[in-house]
CSV table of C-alpha atoms and ligand atoms in Angstrom, one decimal:
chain,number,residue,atom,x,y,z
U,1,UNK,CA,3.9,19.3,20.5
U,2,UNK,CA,4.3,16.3,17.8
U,3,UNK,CA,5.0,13.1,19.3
U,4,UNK,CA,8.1,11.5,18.1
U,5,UNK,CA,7.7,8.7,15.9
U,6,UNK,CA,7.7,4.9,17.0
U,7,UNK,CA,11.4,3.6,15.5
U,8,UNK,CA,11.3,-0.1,16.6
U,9,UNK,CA,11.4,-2.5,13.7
U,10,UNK,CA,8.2,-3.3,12.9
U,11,UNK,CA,7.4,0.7,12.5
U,12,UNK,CA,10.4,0.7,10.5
U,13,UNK,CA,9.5,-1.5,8.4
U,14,UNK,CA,6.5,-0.2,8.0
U,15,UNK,CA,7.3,3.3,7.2
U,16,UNK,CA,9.9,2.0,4.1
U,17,UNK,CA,7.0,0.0,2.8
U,18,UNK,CA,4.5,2.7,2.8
U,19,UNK,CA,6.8,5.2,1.2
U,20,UNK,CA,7.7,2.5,-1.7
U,21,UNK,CA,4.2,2.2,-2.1
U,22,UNK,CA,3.6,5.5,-3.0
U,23,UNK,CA,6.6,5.7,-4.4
U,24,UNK,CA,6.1,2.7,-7.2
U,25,UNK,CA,2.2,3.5,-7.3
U,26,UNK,CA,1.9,7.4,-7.3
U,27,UNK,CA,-1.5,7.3,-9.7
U,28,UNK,CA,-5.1,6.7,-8.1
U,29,UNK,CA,-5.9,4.0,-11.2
U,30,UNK,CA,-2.4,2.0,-9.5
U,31,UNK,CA,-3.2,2.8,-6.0
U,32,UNK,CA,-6.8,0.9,-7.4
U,33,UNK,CA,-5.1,-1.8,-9.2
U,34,UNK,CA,-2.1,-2.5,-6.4
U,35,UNK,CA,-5.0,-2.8,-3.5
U,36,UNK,CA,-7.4,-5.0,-5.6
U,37,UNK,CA,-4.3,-7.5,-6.6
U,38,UNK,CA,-3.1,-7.4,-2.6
U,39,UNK,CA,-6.8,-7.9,-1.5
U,40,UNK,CA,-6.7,-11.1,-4.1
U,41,UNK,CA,-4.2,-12.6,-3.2
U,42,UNK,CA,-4.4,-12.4,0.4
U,43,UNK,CA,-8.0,-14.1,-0.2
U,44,UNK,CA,-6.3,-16.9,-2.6
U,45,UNK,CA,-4.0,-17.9,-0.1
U,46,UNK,CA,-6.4,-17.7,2.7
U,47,UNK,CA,-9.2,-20.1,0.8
U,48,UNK,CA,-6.1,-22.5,-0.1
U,49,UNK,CA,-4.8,-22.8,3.1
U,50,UNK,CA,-8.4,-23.0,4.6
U,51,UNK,CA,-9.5,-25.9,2.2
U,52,UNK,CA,-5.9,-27.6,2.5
U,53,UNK,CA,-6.2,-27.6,6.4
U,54,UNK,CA,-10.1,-29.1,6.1
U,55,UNK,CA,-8.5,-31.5,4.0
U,56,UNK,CA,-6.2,-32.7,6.6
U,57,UNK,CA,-8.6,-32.6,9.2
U,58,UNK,CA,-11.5,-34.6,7.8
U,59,UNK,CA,-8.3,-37.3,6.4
U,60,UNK,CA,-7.5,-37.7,10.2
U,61,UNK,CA,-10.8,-38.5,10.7
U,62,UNK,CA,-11.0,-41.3,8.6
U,63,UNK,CA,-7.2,-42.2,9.0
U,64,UNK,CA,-5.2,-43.2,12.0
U,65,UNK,CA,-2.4,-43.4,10.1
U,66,UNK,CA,-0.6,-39.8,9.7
U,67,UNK,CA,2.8,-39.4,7.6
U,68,UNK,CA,5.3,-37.1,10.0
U,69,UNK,CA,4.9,-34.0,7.9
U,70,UNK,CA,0.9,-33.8,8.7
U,71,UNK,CA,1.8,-35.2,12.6
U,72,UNK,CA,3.3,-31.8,13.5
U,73,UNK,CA,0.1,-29.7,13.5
U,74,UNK,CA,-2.4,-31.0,15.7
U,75,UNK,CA,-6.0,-31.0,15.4
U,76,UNK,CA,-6.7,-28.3,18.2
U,77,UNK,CA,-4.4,-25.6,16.3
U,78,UNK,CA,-6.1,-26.5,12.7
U,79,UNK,CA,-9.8,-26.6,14.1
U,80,UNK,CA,-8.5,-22.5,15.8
U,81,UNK,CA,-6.6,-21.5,12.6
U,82,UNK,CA,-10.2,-22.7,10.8
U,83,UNK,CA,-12.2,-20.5,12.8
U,84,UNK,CA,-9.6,-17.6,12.8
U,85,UNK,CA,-9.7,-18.1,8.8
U,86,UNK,CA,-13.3,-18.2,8.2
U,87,UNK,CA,-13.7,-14.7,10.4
U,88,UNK,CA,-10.4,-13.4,8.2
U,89,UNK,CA,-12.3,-14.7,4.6
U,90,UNK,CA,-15.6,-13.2,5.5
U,91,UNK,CA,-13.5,-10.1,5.9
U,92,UNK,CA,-11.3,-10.1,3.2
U,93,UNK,CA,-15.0,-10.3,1.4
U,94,UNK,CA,-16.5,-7.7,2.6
U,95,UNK,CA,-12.8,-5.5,1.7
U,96,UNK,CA,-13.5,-6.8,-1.7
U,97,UNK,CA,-17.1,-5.7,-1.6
U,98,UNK,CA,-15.9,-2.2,-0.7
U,99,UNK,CA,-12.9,-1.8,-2.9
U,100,UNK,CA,-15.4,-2.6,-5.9
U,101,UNK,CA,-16.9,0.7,-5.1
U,102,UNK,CA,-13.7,1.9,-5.3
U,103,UNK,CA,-13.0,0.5,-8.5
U,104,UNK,CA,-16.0,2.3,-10.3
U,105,UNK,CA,-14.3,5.5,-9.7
U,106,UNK,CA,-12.1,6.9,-12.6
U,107,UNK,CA,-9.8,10.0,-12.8
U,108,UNK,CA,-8.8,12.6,-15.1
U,109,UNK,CA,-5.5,12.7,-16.1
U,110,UNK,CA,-5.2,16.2,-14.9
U,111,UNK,CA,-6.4,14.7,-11.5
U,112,UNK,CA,-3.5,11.7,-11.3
U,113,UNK,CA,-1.1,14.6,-12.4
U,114,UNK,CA,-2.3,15.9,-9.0
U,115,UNK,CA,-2.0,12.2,-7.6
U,116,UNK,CA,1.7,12.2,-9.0
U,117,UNK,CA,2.9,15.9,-7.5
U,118,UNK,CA,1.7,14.9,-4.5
U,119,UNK,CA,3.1,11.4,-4.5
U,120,UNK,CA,6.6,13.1,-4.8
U,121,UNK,CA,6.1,15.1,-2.0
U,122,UNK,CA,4.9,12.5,0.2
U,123,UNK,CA,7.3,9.7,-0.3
U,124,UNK,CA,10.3,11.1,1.0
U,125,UNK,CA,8.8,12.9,4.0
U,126,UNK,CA,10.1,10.3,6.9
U,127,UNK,CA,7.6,12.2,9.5
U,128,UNK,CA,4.5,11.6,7.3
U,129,UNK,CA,1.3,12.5,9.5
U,130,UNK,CA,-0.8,10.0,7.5
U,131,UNK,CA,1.7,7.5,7.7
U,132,UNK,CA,2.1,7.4,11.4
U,133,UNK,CA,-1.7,7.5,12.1
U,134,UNK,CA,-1.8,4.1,9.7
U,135,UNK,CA,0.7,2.7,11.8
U,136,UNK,CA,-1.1,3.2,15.1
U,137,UNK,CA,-3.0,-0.1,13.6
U,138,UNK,CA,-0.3,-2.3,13.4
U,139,UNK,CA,0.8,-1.6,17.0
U,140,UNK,CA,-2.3,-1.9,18.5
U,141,UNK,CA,-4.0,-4.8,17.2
U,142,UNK,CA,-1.2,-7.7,18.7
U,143,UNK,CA,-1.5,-6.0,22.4
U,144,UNK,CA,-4.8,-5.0,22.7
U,145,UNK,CA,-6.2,-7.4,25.7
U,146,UNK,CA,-10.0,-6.3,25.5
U,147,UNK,CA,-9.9,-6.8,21.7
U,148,UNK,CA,-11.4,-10.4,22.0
U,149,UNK,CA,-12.8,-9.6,25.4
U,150,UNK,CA,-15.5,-7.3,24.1
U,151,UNK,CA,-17.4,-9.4,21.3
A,201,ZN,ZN1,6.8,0.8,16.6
């Protein structure tokens, strides 16, 4: 029996934007090129926002006196987003690592005719199997109370 399919928003949401993907990107070289751009720019902003909030920190430090915009963050949440983002960028490195590997790979172009077929058939299909084992991610990770428990 095939359980039905989570519908709340974020699922949603989810399902659309996995379907475009495949959609918009139904060749392995674009699949290769879309991740390695996403996995970039999630580490850009990461290191940005990681080096701006050091900044701010280490300028409280040596200044007592804050403008308002800086006052609304205080140092407690920027010293836990630091350590949060330093786990996240070691990460995000080690994704990189890996999707190099998967960079080295190229296909024939009767292979991403494959690639393409299958893309049609896939996008459209709202009870993708694939799809809803992906998802099970997304829903787990923000309840899971043993996550941080454990290590
Ligand atoms: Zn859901």
């Amino acid at each position: 029996m095939a359980e039905e399919p989570c519908q709340c928003s974020d699922c949603q949401r989810f399902y659309k934007e996995h379907d475009r993907l495949i959609r918009e990107f139904p060749t392995f070289k674009q699949q290769q090129e879309l991740n390695w751009a996403s996995i970039q720019s999630f580490r850009t902003l990461c290191f940005k926002v990681t080096n701006e909030l050091q900044r701010q920190l280490s300028e409280r430090e040596s200044n007592e006196d804050l403008n308002l915009e800086e006052k609304h963050i205080s140092d407690i949440e920027i010293t836990d987003a630091l350590d949060e983002l330093e786990s996240v960028n070691a990460y995000l490195y080690s994704i990189e690592a890996l999707m190099e590997k998967i960079f080295d790979t190229k296909i024939s172009n009767n292979i991403e005719s494959k690639f393409r077929e299958i893309a049609d058939e896939l996008a459209p299909d709202p009870l993708n199997v694939d799809r809803l084992v992906l998802n099970r991610l997304f829903h787990q990770t923000p309840d899971l109370p043993d996550k941080k428990t454990i290590d």
